[in-house]
């Protein structure tokens, strides 16, 4: 179905520069409206706009919404195309941002560890005694996706049910059960494979550790400190107005998918919608380690995944697909590639990327919606790559 929220196939890149937490940005007195940059575009803004316009035509995209900032200053904010027929896309529109939530959960886990409320090496069973394999899997393994749990999103039976009933509400017990009823792919901590089950379980663990509902925890620890006023969890398929509508052909017919139920995607309380300005702010905050101490930021970028990731008799190359190296690897909820710190959510007609390059203090955030003939894959990521080539020669983001 093409609905996996975190695409990791074929990561490539150069060595990661040493990362240390940067000073936080001063809080704004009040949120500024998320609107298109005043025109006409010139210089770097003109180059970005041209890339976006060409990509929209090339990929047949309904919309391209993006924001690029340099050292915290806006370079360009724009929206091309339509949300629905006759309704122009606008930067203020909200869209689903899937795996951005796992980045936030990873950061909050590290904050709770800093506060002495938990240890990364606590077994999951300390907090969730009923989770299968909980005595073997640690919080670190959940966050770094080294648990060995199957990914229910790739399970054929799950995909068949999801395709047949995209409006169905899934419970955590249902989706976690699909993953945990299967044998572990490998001994926890010895290999790497992405699994949505890790983060469904991690969300429940964070609630136990903090004593707070996950949506409240993320609000207090992430959204409010960063001023993400247009970021929210949704317990239903609702998206707050204004809405960037999505469409997809993945069930064989081009149809609207805006309000397909996202309950299966991650832990309840972390099913996020945002606008492009919040996504840009998020990219900068995560990319600089603003929410964390320098040591925790270092752990977020490498929680012990380097050297892991290889096919075995029980974990085929299609599952254990990423060999984690200093050049390209998975951190605690984040992807590190070419020196960029990023994530690239994709969900049923929506695709996005938030990426930050510490070496240039450059943030690129893009979301797109598909047209009837749009190619499979994350076109937002391709647009971000092209922008990086134009604005950061020698530091281009390449995720082939």
XYZ file of N, CA and C in Angstrom, residues 16-265:
750
model
N 29.016 11.964 9.390
C 28.310 12.916 10.225
C 29.289 13.803 10.965
N 29.131 15.143 10.874
C 29.969 16.015 11.670
C 29.645 15.861 13.143
N 30.632 16.095 13.976
C 30.399 15.974 15.416
C 29.249 16.874 15.813
N 28.294 16.337 16.572
C 27.116 17.112 16.929
C 27.113 17.460 18.401
N 26.867 18.697 18.683
C 26.651 19.127 20.058
C 25.440 20.018 20.070
N 24.738 20.023 21.178
C 23.515 20.806 21.263
C 23.818 22.285 21.097
N 23.025 22.932 20.252
C 23.178 24.366 20.036
C 22.269 25.116 21.000
N 22.563 26.377 21.172
C 21.728 27.194 22.036
C 20.327 27.273 21.458
N 19.320 27.256 22.322
C 17.946 27.321 21.869
C 17.613 28.674 21.273
N 16.640 28.675 20.372
C 16.207 29.928 19.776
C 15.354 30.689 20.780
N 15.439 32.011 20.774
C 14.585 32.774 21.674
C 13.130 32.578 21.311
N 12.299 32.441 22.331
C 10.875 32.249 22.088
C 10.266 33.528 21.525
N 9.411 33.364 20.534
C 8.739 34.517 19.952
C 7.672 35.014 20.919
N 7.391 36.311 20.851
C 6.375 36.882 21.727
C 5.008 36.275 21.432
N 4.749 36.006 20.149
C 3.486 35.395 19.746
C 3.721 34.678 18.430
N 2.996 33.600 18.169
C 3.197 32.887 16.919
C 2.903 33.789 15.729
N 3.783 33.762 14.740
C 3.568 34.537 13.531
C 2.722 33.721 12.578
N 1.871 34.405 11.824
C 1.032 33.696 10.867
C 1.905 32.949 9.869
N 1.476 31.754 9.501
C 2.212 30.941 8.536
C 1.673 31.267 7.148
N 2.363 32.133 6.451
C 1.916 32.614 5.145
C 3.077 32.564 4.160
N 2.763 32.666 2.888
C 3.792 32.663 1.858
C 4.673 33.895 1.982
N 5.943 33.724 1.645
C 6.877 34.841 1.660
C 6.436 35.889 0.637
N 6.640 37.178 0.948
C 6.292 38.211 -0.036
C 7.159 38.088 -1.282
N 6.583 38.354 -2.420
C 7.327 38.237 -3.681
C 7.743 39.589 -4.210
N 8.434 39.600 -5.337
C 8.858 38.423 -6.093
C 10.094 37.776 -5.459
N 10.185 36.463 -5.634
C 11.319 35.730 -5.078
C 12.586 36.061 -5.851
N 13.705 36.132 -5.119
C 14.994 36.434 -5.747
C 16.081 35.616 -5.071
N 17.212 35.442 -5.750
C 18.347 34.740 -5.165
C 18.012 33.306 -4.805
N 18.373 32.893 -3.577
C 18.110 31.525 -3.142
C 16.621 31.210 -3.155
N 15.787 32.189 -2.792
C 14.341 31.967 -2.781
C 13.837 31.662 -4.189
N 14.360 32.352 -5.174
C 13.974 32.103 -6.559
C 14.393 30.703 -6.997
N 15.597 30.304 -6.607
C 16.085 28.967 -6.957
C 15.201 27.884 -6.346
N 14.821 28.050 -5.074
C 13.963 27.074 -4.393
C 12.602 27.011 -5.076
N 12.036 28.171 -5.382
C 10.723 28.217 -6.016
C 10.746 27.513 -7.371
N 11.788 27.740 -8.138
C 11.916 27.088 -9.446
C 11.984 25.572 -9.297
N 12.756 25.085 -8.318
C 12.852 23.646 -8.059
C 11.485 23.072 -7.722
N 10.746 23.760 -6.862
C 9.428 23.276 -6.446
C 8.449 23.269 -7.614
N 8.467 24.308 -8.413
C 7.555 24.386 -9.563
C 7.856 23.285 -10.578
N 9.131 23.062 -10.848
C 9.511 22.020 -11.795
C 9.131 20.635 -11.278
N 9.344 20.406 -9.988
C 9.005 19.107 -9.405
C 7.502 18.873 -9.396
N 6.732 19.905 -9.132
C 5.279 19.741 -9.150
C 4.807 19.278 -10.522
N 5.361 19.883 -11.571
C 4.996 19.469 -12.921
C 5.515 18.060 -13.238
N 6.769 17.818 -12.898
C 7.403 16.537 -13.212
C 6.693 15.363 -12.558
N 6.283 15.511 -11.299
C 5.688 14.416 -10.548
C 4.158 14.470 -10.534
N 3.575 15.444 -11.202
C 2.131 15.551 -11.247
C 1.497 15.713 -9.889
N 2.099 16.533 -9.033
C 1.645 16.677 -7.652
C 0.478 17.659 -7.552
N -0.480 17.319 -6.719
C -1.561 18.267 -6.447
C -1.025 19.513 -5.771
N -0.118 19.318 -4.813
C 0.401 20.464 -4.072
C 1.829 20.221 -3.633
N 2.552 21.316 -3.479
C 3.867 21.333 -2.854
C 3.863 22.504 -1.881
N 4.078 22.212 -0.615
C 4.143 23.243 0.413
C 5.509 23.118 1.077
N 6.226 24.236 1.190
C 7.572 24.130 1.751
C 7.969 25.387 2.503
N 8.961 25.207 3.353
C 9.599 26.318 4.058
C 11.072 25.966 4.221
N 11.921 26.888 3.855
C 13.365 26.738 4.000
C 13.864 27.895 4.842
N 14.710 27.591 5.820
C 15.276 28.642 6.666
C 16.772 28.425 6.815
N 17.481 29.510 7.008
C 18.931 29.482 7.171
C 19.287 30.222 8.443
N 19.931 29.526 9.378
C 20.292 30.105 10.664
C 19.070 30.723 11.344
N 17.937 30.039 11.207
C 16.710 30.486 11.851
C 15.942 31.551 11.096
N 16.486 32.035 9.980
C 15.819 33.079 9.205
C 15.146 32.478 7.980
N 13.940 32.910 7.723
C 13.180 32.417 6.581
C 13.871 32.749 5.271
N 14.034 31.740 4.428
C 14.507 31.962 3.063
C 13.308 31.998 2.121
N 12.427 31.004 2.259
C 11.207 30.984 1.443
C 10.160 30.117 2.115
N 8.939 30.632 2.150
C 7.756 29.855 2.506
C 6.790 29.980 1.340
N 6.308 28.854 0.832
C 5.398 28.930 -0.309
C 4.511 27.707 -0.367
N 3.412 27.832 -1.099
C 2.494 26.728 -1.348
C 2.079 26.784 -2.808
N 2.260 25.672 -3.509
C 1.906 25.569 -4.921
C 0.765 24.585 -5.088
N -0.075 24.811 -6.082
C -1.120 23.854 -6.398
C -2.351 24.002 -5.538
N -3.095 22.896 -5.425
C -4.397 22.922 -4.780
C -4.501 21.897 -3.647
N -5.303 22.251 -2.652
C -5.677 21.295 -1.618
C -6.784 20.393 -2.153
N -7.816 21.012 -2.681
C -8.884 20.333 -3.418
C -9.130 21.132 -4.692
N -9.916 20.587 -5.601
C -10.203 21.292 -6.848
C -10.766 22.682 -6.555
N -10.049 23.690 -7.033
C -10.487 25.070 -6.851
C -10.115 25.681 -5.519
N -9.453 24.920 -4.644
C -9.045 25.427 -3.332
C -7.527 25.487 -3.289
N -6.932 26.671 -3.365
C -5.467 26.757 -3.393
C -4.839 26.217 -2.115
N -3.710 25.558 -2.252
C -2.924 25.162 -1.081
C -2.349 26.409 -0.428
N -2.250 26.378 0.905
C -1.724 27.506 1.675
C -0.745 26.973 2.723
N 0.286 27.765 3.073
C 1.228 27.314 4.106
C 0.580 27.022 5.452
N -0.534 27.669 5.744
C -1.182 27.491 7.051
C -1.933 26.173 7.170
N -2.074 25.430 6.074
C -2.872 24.206 6.101
C -2.188 23.095 6.879
N -2.992 22.296 7.583
C -2.493 21.194 8.401
C -2.466 19.897 7.599
N -1.479 19.059 7.892
C -1.316 17.773 7.223
C -0.728 16.781 8.217
N -0.819 15.485 7.918
C -0.299 14.459 8.818
C 1.224 14.389 8.698
N 1.896 14.226 9.851
C 3.360 14.180 9.845
C 3.924 12.931 10.517
N 3.118 11.885 10.627
C 3.583 10.547 10.952
C 4.819 10.423 11.818
N 5.941 10.067 11.179
C 7.138 9.693 11.933
C 7.821 10.856 12.634
N 7.364 12.084 12.421
C 7.878 13.189 13.241
C 7.588 12.902 14.715
N 6.488 12.207 14.964
C 6.127 11.878 16.345
C 7.156 10.984 17.012
N 7.768 10.065 16.257
C 8.745 9.186 16.903
C 10.019 9.948 17.245
N 10.310 10.990 16.487
C 11.434 11.861 16.836
C 11.164 12.516 18.182
N 9.950 13.018 18.356
C 9.574 13.666 19.609
C 9.579 12.667 20.764
N 9.069 11.454 20.529
C 9.065 10.454 21.595
C 10.492 10.099 22.015
N 11.398 10.016 21.046
C 12.786 9.757 21.384
C 13.381 10.860 22.237
N 13.065 12.114 21.888
C 13.573 13.247 22.660
C 13.009 13.251 24.080
N 11.708 12.958 24.207
C 11.086 12.946 25.534
C 11.651 11.806 26.375
N 11.899 10.667 25.773
C 12.530 9.568 26.515
C 13.869 10.020 27.086
N 14.659 10.677 26.286
C 15.960 11.158 26.769
C 15.807 12.211 27.864
N 14.791 13.055 27.750
C 14.536 14.032 28.812
C 14.198 13.331 30.122
N 13.365 12.314 30.066
C 12.984 11.585 31.280
C 14.182 10.858 31.884
N 15.079 10.381 31.024
C 16.313 9.771 31.521
C 17.174 10.827 32.211
N 17.281 12.008 31.609
C 18.038 13.101 32.221
C 17.498 13.430 33.610
N 16.178 13.320 33.770
C 15.536 13.638 35.046
C 15.633 12.490 36.056
N 16.241 11.395 35.657
C 16.405 10.271 36.560
C 15.166 9.412 36.736
N 14.177 9.582 35.859
C 12.937 8.825 35.999
C 13.007 7.452 35.361
N 13.994 7.245 34.513
C 14.165 5.957 33.844
C 15.588 5.870 33.336
N 15.959 4.684 32.883
C 17.244 4.465 32.233
C 16.983 3.918 30.836
N 17.810 4.308 29.886
C 17.654 3.761 28.540
C 17.755 2.247 28.542
N 18.470 1.701 29.490
C 18.681 0.258 29.522
C 17.719 -0.465 30.461
N 16.668 0.236 30.897
C 15.580 -0.437 31.614
C 14.901 -1.432 30.684
N 14.626 -2.639 31.148
C 13.804 -3.534 30.336
C 12.385 -2.984 30.236
N 11.770 -3.209 29.112
C 10.400 -2.743 28.918
C 9.481 -3.306 29.998
N 9.781 -4.494 30.473
C 8.939 -5.139 31.481
C 8.873 -4.355 32.788
N 9.859 -3.500 33.042
C 9.797 -2.674 34.261
C 8.574 -1.764 34.221
N 8.230 -1.308 33.035
C 7.136 -0.348 32.892
C 5.878 -1.000 32.318
N 6.054 -1.996 31.485
C 4.923 -2.669 30.843
C 5.109 -4.182 31.005
N 4.761 -4.712 32.156
C 5.081 -6.117 32.462
C 4.390 -7.135 31.562
N 3.329 -6.725 30.863
C 2.578 -7.686 30.060
C 3.016 -7.742 28.602
N 3.964 -6.904 28.202
C 4.405 -6.899 26.804
C 5.289 -8.123 26.544
N 4.967 -8.935 25.545
C 5.822 -10.086 25.227
C 7.251 -9.650 24.927
N 8.208 -10.434 25.369
C 9.642 -10.169 25.195
C 10.104 -8.932 25.973
N 9.253 -8.435 26.879
C 9.576 -7.203 27.586
C 10.803 -7.294 28.471
N 11.144 -8.486 28.945
C 12.341 -8.635 29.774
C 13.621 -8.646 28.950
N 13.490 -8.875 27.646
C 14.654 -8.924 26.758
C 14.909 -7.604 26.042
N 13.868 -6.795 25.896
C 13.942 -5.555 25.119
C 14.021 -4.364 26.063
N 14.925 -3.448 25.777
C 15.070 -2.247 26.606
C 14.430 -1.040 25.929
N 14.299 0.039 26.696
C 13.790 1.290 26.138
C 14.686 1.784 25.013
N 15.989 1.641 25.175
C 16.931 2.042 24.128
C 16.646 1.281 22.823
N 16.379 -0.005 22.951
C 16.131 -0.836 21.765
C 14.842 -0.423 21.067
N 13.830 -0.041 21.834
C 12.610 0.465 21.211
C 12.909 1.726 20.412
N 13.582 2.684 21.043
C 13.838 3.965 20.399
C 14.765 3.879 19.212
N 15.690 2.925 19.237
C 16.664 2.796 18.156
C 16.279 1.723 17.145
N 15.147 1.078 17.358
C 14.614 0.048 16.456
C 15.552 -1.148 16.338
N 16.081 -1.576 17.465
C 16.946 -2.757 17.496
C 16.341 -3.875 18.344
N 15.025 -3.864 18.508
C 14.343 -4.813 19.389
C 14.207 -6.200 18.788
N 14.185 -6.294 17.467
C 13.911 -7.566 16.820
C 12.436 -7.840 16.598
N 11.570 -6.893 16.963
C 10.138 -7.055 16.751
C 9.794 -6.918 15.265
N 8.862 -7.721 14.821
C 8.357 -7.604 13.460
C 7.652 -6.261 13.284
N 7.586 -5.794 12.046
C 6.845 -4.578 11.721
C 5.464 -4.985 11.226
N 4.437 -4.682 12.016
C 3.097 -5.083 11.612
C 2.669 -4.425 10.306
N 3.255 -3.277 9.964
C 2.876 -2.560 8.752
C 3.235 -3.354 7.489
N 4.183 -4.254 7.575
C 4.544 -5.069 6.417
C 3.882 -6.440 6.445
N 3.057 -6.692 7.445
C 2.390 -7.985 7.567
C 1.296 -8.104 6.505
N 1.318 -9.136 5.667
C 0.338 -9.248 4.580
C -1.109 -9.234 5.051
N -1.397 -9.916 6.145
C -2.773 -9.953 6.640
C -3.223 -8.567 7.090
N -2.319 -7.844 7.775
C -2.642 -6.478 8.201
C -2.891 -5.592 6.987
N -2.013 -5.660 6.005
C -2.147 -4.812 4.820
C -3.445 -5.092 4.085
N -3.833 -6.352 4.029
C -5.085 -6.713 3.367
C -6.272 -6.081 4.081
N -6.265 -6.139 5.420
C -7.358 -5.543 6.187
C -7.350 -4.029 6.078
N -6.163 -3.437 6.098
C -6.057 -1.983 6.002
C -6.560 -1.496 4.651
N -6.209 -2.183 3.606
C -6.645 -1.794 2.266
C -8.155 -1.937 2.113
N -8.708 -2.978 2.713
C -10.149 -3.214 2.598
C -10.964 -2.216 3.414
N -10.405 -1.722 4.511
C -11.168 -0.854 5.422
C -10.280 0.274 5.948
N -9.967 1.282 5.114
C -9.047 2.342 5.547
C -9.605 3.255 6.630
N -10.902 3.174 6.901
C -11.487 4.012 7.951
C -11.566 3.281 9.294
N -11.116 2.053 9.338
C -11.177 1.259 10.572
C -10.268 1.851 11.647
N -10.745 1.835 12.874
C -9.914 2.229 14.010
C -9.215 0.995 14.565
N -7.885 1.077 14.646
C -7.083 -0.006 15.205
C -6.673 0.357 16.629
N -6.659 -0.631 17.510
C -6.219 -0.404 18.884
C -4.740 -0.766 19.010
N -4.040 -0.204 20.004
C -2.651 -0.585 20.229
C -2.492 -2.091 20.446
N -3.426 -2.705 21.173
C -3.331 -4.145 21.430
C -3.376 -4.931 20.126
N -4.182 -4.470 19.177
C -4.292 -5.181 17.901
C -2.989 -5.099 17.106
N -2.459 -3.891 16.952
C -1.273 -3.761 16.091
C -0.018 -4.322 16.779
N 0.115 -4.082 18.079
C 1.261 -4.637 18.802
C 1.177 -6.157 18.804
N -0.042 -6.678 18.909
C -0.226 -8.122 18.922
C 0.231 -8.786 17.636
N 0.031 -8.112 16.509
C 0.493 -8.665 15.234
C 2.005 -8.861 15.263
N 2.714 -7.881 15.836
C 4.177 -7.946 15.883
C 4.691 -8.925 16.928
N 4.066 -8.955 18.095
C 4.623 -9.712 19.210
C 4.232 -11.182 19.213
N 3.250 -11.558 18.406
C 2.904 -12.976 18.339
C 3.865 -13.750 17.439
N 4.720 -13.058 16.718
C 5.720 -13.701 15.868
C 7.038 -13.815 16.630
N 7.865 -14.809 16.306
C 9.185 -14.903 16.953
C 10.018 -13.660 16.647
N 10.874 -13.288 17.561
C 11.776 -12.165 17.313
C 12.643 -12.449 16.092
N 12.939 -11.408 15.345
C 13.768 -11.541 14.147
C 15.222 -11.844 14.486
N 15.645 -11.429 15.663
C 17.016 -11.631 16.134
C 17.053 -11.327 17.623
N 18.121 -11.690 18.270
C 18.292 -11.368 19.680
C 18.298 -9.854 19.843
N 17.446 -9.309 20.704
C 17.357 -7.859 20.845
C 18.724 -7.202 21.073
N 18.941 -6.115 20.343
C 20.170 -5.346 20.474
C 21.295 -5.786 19.571
N 21.113 -6.869 18.803
C 22.207 -7.401 17.985
C 22.074 -7.058 16.505
N 20.965 -6.444 16.090
C 20.741 -6.143 14.679
C 19.820 -4.938 14.592
N 19.497 -4.538 13.387
C 18.623 -3.373 13.207
C 17.573 -3.656 12.149
N 16.324 -3.332 12.463
C 15.229 -3.409 11.491
C 14.110 -2.502 11.976
N 13.556 -1.719 11.071
C 12.516 -0.772 11.482
C 11.204 -1.492 11.781
N 10.576 -1.094 12.873
C 9.272 -1.649 13.224
C 8.422 -0.571 13.886
N 7.227 -0.362 13.348
C 6.290 0.569 13.978
C 5.908 0.119 15.382
N 5.992 -1.189 15.638
C 5.634 -1.703 16.961
C 6.511 -1.116 18.055
N 7.766 -0.845 17.736
C 8.664 -0.251 18.736
C 8.078 1.022 19.327
N 7.498 1.844 18.469
C 7.072 3.166 18.914
C 5.654 3.151 19.475
N 4.848 2.176 19.044
C 3.563 1.982 19.706
C 3.783 1.587 21.161
N 4.777 0.707 21.396
C 5.103 0.285 22.760
C 5.794 1.412 23.523
N 6.706 2.122 22.863
C 7.415 3.208 23.538
C 6.452 4.273 24.040
N 5.439 4.599 23.251
C 4.462 5.593 23.702
C 3.788 5.175 24.993
N 3.415 3.897 25.089
C 2.789 3.402 26.322
C 3.772 3.443 27.480
N 5.044 3.130 27.214
C 6.052 3.171 28.275
C 6.265 4.589 28.777
N 6.278 5.553 27.876
C 6.464 6.948 28.279
C 5.336 7.408 29.197
N 4.128 6.933 28.933
C 3.011 7.286 29.810
C 3.216 6.711 31.208
N 3.684 5.474 31.291
C 3.926 4.852 32.591
C 5.049 5.570 33.347
N 6.124 5.901 32.634
C 7.272 6.549 33.273
C 6.898 7.924 33.808
N 6.155 8.683 33.016
C 5.853 10.075 33.369
C 4.593 10.228 34.205
N 3.686 9.253 34.097
C 2.401 9.390 34.764
C 1.451 10.329 34.057
N 1.742 10.635 32.789
C 0.928 11.557 32.012
C 0.448 10.899 30.734
N -0.737 11.274 30.234
C -1.133 10.828 28.898
C -0.102 11.313 27.871
N 0.110 10.545 26.831
C 1.168 10.866 25.880
C 0.968 12.211 25.208
N -0.268 12.566 24.868
C -0.477 13.860 24.213
C -0.125 15.015 25.148
N -0.433 14.858 26.428
C -0.081 15.903 27.408
C 1.431 15.965 27.591
N 2.067 14.806 27.656
C 3.518 14.740 27.825
C 4.230 15.432 26.660
N 3.819 15.135 25.431
C 4.450 15.752 24.268
C 4.176 17.257 24.224
N 2.983 17.645 24.624
C 2.662 19.079 24.656
C 3.574 19.813 25.631
N 3.730 19.266 26.822
C 4.524 19.932 27.854
C 6.017 19.914 27.549
N 6.503 18.856 26.925
C 7.942 18.678 26.738
C 8.445 19.090 25.363
N 7.529 19.203 24.383
C 7.972 19.516 23.020
C 7.227 20.711 22.437
N 5.914 20.599 22.312
C 5.181 21.635 21.577
C 5.262 23.003 22.245
N 4.991 23.034 23.544
C 5.009 24.331 24.238
C 6.406 24.941 24.304
N 7.451 24.174 24.678
C 8.796 24.773 24.701
C 9.249 25.300 23.349
N 8.808 24.665 22.270
C 9.243 25.087 20.936
C 8.268 26.042 20.265
N 7.146 26.315 20.911
C 6.167 27.213 20.305
C 5.452 26.597 19.115
N 5.251 25.276 19.144
C 4.584 24.593 18.029
C 3.068 24.689 18.229
N 2.533 25.864 17.954
C 1.118 26.133 18.230
C 0.186 25.445 17.242
N 0.719 24.999 16.116
C -0.106 24.354 15.095
C 0.186 22.856 14.989
N 0.714 22.289 16.050
C 0.976 20.859 16.130
C 0.039 20.254 17.160
N -0.624 19.163 16.788
C -1.545 18.546 17.741
C -1.711 17.072 17.434
N -2.049 16.314 18.478
C -2.443 14.918 18.344
C -3.928 14.868 18.025
N -4.302 13.854 17.257
C -5.714 13.628 16.983
C -6.065 12.185 17.336
N -7.070 12.008 18.174
C -7.521 10.666 18.530
C -8.527 10.111 17.527
N -8.931 10.934 16.578
C -9.832 10.521 15.510
C -9.180 10.901 14.182
N -9.792 10.568 13.039
C -9.217 10.974 11.755
C -9.325 12.471 11.466
N -9.918 13.223 12.364
C -10.083 14.658 12.157
C -8.735 15.356 11.969
N -8.721 16.391 11.146
C -7.590 17.299 11.002
C -8.142 18.714 11.183
N -7.544 19.515 12.069
C -8.072 20.871 12.281
C -7.986 21.712 11.006
N -8.975 22.553 10.807
C -8.955 23.501 9.683
C -7.862 24.544 9.902
N -7.267 25.033 8.798
C -7.458 24.648 7.402
C -6.714 23.353 7.092
N -7.252 22.539 6.180
C -6.748 21.199 5.911
C -6.140 21.123 4.513
N -4.961 20.543 4.428
C -4.383 20.165 3.147
C -4.883 18.754 2.835
N -5.758 18.632 1.845
C -6.371 17.349 1.542
C -5.414 16.454 0.760
N -5.541 15.143 0.992
C -4.680 14.180 0.312
C -5.501 13.232 -0.554
N -4.826 12.695 -1.569
C -5.446 11.758 -2.506
C -4.418 10.689 -2.849
N -4.885 9.491 -3.173
C -3.966 8.406 -3.483
C -4.595 7.425 -4.452
N -3.744 6.709 -5.178
C -4.192 5.639 -6.083
C -3.809 4.268 -5.549
N -3.412 4.170 -4.306
C -2.815 2.926 -3.821
C -3.801 1.772 -3.716
N -5.098 2.041 -3.724
C -6.077 0.948 -3.727
C -6.572 0.659 -5.148
N -5.909 1.255 -6.151
C -6.255 0.993 -7.540
C -7.132 2.040 -8.177
N -7.766 2.881 -7.365
C -8.611 3.975 -7.844
C -8.150 5.262 -7.184
N -8.016 6.317 -7.948
C -7.603 7.600 -7.380
C -8.746 8.139 -6.532
N -8.469 8.351 -5.237
C -9.529 8.724 -4.300
C -8.975 9.591 -3.177
N -9.869 10.311 -2.539
C -9.449 11.119 -1.394
C -9.131 10.221 -0.210
N -8.023 10.543 0.476
C -7.584 9.739 1.624
C -7.352 10.596 2.865
N -7.763 11.852 2.819
C -7.495 12.789 3.914
C -7.897 12.228 5.264
N -9.057 11.618 5.329
C -9.606 11.216 6.619
C -9.603 9.697 6.817
N -8.740 9.008 6.096
C -8.493 7.609 6.435
C -7.964 7.555 7.861
N -8.307 6.515 8.576
C -8.004 6.472 10.005
C -6.517 6.175 10.238
N -5.794 7.083 10.916
C -4.367 6.883 11.171
C -4.061 6.199 12.493
N -5.071 5.567 13.105
C -4.903 5.008 14.453
C -3.821 3.943 14.527
N -3.512 3.294 13.409
C -2.534 2.206 13.389
C -1.093 2.706 13.310
N -0.906 3.976 13.044
C 0.418 4.464 12.649
C 1.432 4.523 13.776
